[in-house]
């Protein structure tokens, strides 16, 4: 009937637009000016699709150092898992000096947006290999790791408790994919009381001899730019992740963007990057992913709260 009355189109359209605005479920976090997105509507669509599918379809894949841990706290840098080992209980002064020199040489390369991942790859292998050789020479003691973590200033990102608790309550698997040191990483989350059964860790694990002294690192080396290979070989084998086509991916390095490559038949991937240290490649315009959100270094962890399918 109203189709025959042209003057009524405009007001009806206006009322419909207002109604749409009023009923739209805005996500307040996305409205913050510190949050950058390539295409907000796509991000919202992805979040809504993931919420509709519910917790049973979700898996979370996260980097560790400077993603689950803070970048800085009280004005100083928070140590990475490698840097937590910089403790006289574990390594001597000479080793500290050499590890710092390597960090000063290679970390700027790791975060250099002007270099390609292909250029960085052999340099990262060199960095990690040299550091691991130094640590092996020190014959680090397994029984001293917990004390070193306790004495360190490692801090998990704000909101971590809610994040870990909620994922475990909803039985959502959390895969932590780290190029750090797995034994140290485990100890950090254990001391923060969030090492729950839904947490799976893929990282560089230490191999200790019978006396409890470090003699090697187990398995294939993981550095910041070969997470894709690790994702393909390890993640695909984890039964718990199967049948969960929606992925929340958290990272701080461009190499972290490949951590979901092992997820077969994914439906939605929401990538959240923490813009810690001039890692300009993580700015959404520069990534190939449309659903990328970038938040500043001090942002809290997201609160993943998928609604049940009926909601
Ligand atoms: P992530 O994959 O958990 O972020 O861990 C990798 C980070 O570890 C990477 O950003 C560089 C850092 N790192 C150190 O801080 N010191 C080191 O000696 C090495 C090899 C890496
Ligand atoms: Mg990191």
XYZ file of N, CA and C and ligand atoms in Angstrom, residues 63-66 80 82-83 99 103 107 110 127-128 131 177-180 224 227 252, ligand 1:
84
model
N 50.320 -15.812 20.715
C 51.752 -15.678 20.957
C 51.929 -15.459 22.477
N 53.137 -15.534 22.983
C 53.307 -15.335 24.428
C 54.003 -14.018 24.767
N 55.318 -13.936 24.443
C 56.082 -12.759 24.874
C 55.526 -11.486 24.238
N 55.200 -10.548 25.062
C 54.700 -9.235 24.660
C 53.303 -9.283 24.019
N 61.270 -10.994 28.411
C 60.740 -12.119 27.627
C 61.196 -13.402 28.332
N 63.223 -15.622 27.324
C 64.688 -15.728 27.224
C 65.358 -14.807 28.247
N 64.815 -13.612 28.381
C 65.453 -12.647 29.287
C 65.256 -12.981 30.764
N 74.411 -12.384 25.393
C 72.984 -12.440 25.024
C 72.441 -11.041 24.749
N 70.805 -9.559 21.368
C 69.486 -8.907 21.395
C 69.549 -7.532 20.718
N 67.165 -7.894 17.565
C 65.782 -7.480 17.834
C 65.343 -6.340 16.892
N 64.281 -7.955 13.823
C 63.003 -8.658 13.955
C 61.815 -7.720 13.742
N 70.281 -15.851 15.361
C 70.094 -15.288 16.708
C 69.703 -16.394 17.694
N 68.627 -17.098 17.381
C 68.112 -18.137 18.296
C 69.165 -19.233 18.522
N 71.969 -17.997 20.819
C 71.499 -17.861 22.210
C 71.338 -19.243 22.845
N 51.569 -20.251 21.283
C 52.566 -20.588 20.296
C 53.721 -19.599 20.466
N 54.801 -20.062 21.038
C 55.851 -19.108 21.398
C 57.232 -19.510 20.912
N 57.957 -18.522 20.434
C 59.357 -18.742 20.058
C 60.260 -18.534 21.275
N 59.642 -18.380 22.425
C 60.401 -18.234 23.673
C 60.833 -19.599 24.194
N 60.728 -16.384 15.562
C 59.543 -15.561 15.261
C 59.030 -15.695 13.830
N 56.783 -19.755 12.502
C 55.638 -20.281 13.248
C 54.667 -21.022 12.321
N 52.022 -10.123 18.421
C 52.652 -8.799 18.393
C 53.696 -8.696 17.284
P 57.235 -15.040 21.391
O 57.109 -15.885 20.152
O 56.577 -15.672 22.590
O 56.850 -13.617 21.201
O 58.811 -15.033 21.787
C 59.763 -14.511 20.912
C 60.367 -13.219 21.385
O 61.533 -13.500 22.165
C 60.837 -12.370 20.227
O 60.035 -11.240 20.062
C 62.255 -11.973 20.574
C 62.450 -12.449 21.983
N 63.814 -12.914 22.277
C 64.469 -12.320 23.348
O 63.939 -11.431 24.019
N 65.742 -12.727 23.651
C 66.385 -13.701 22.945
O 67.537 -14.038 23.258
C 65.693 -14.309 21.849
C 66.363 -15.379 21.030
C 64.399 -13.890 21.562
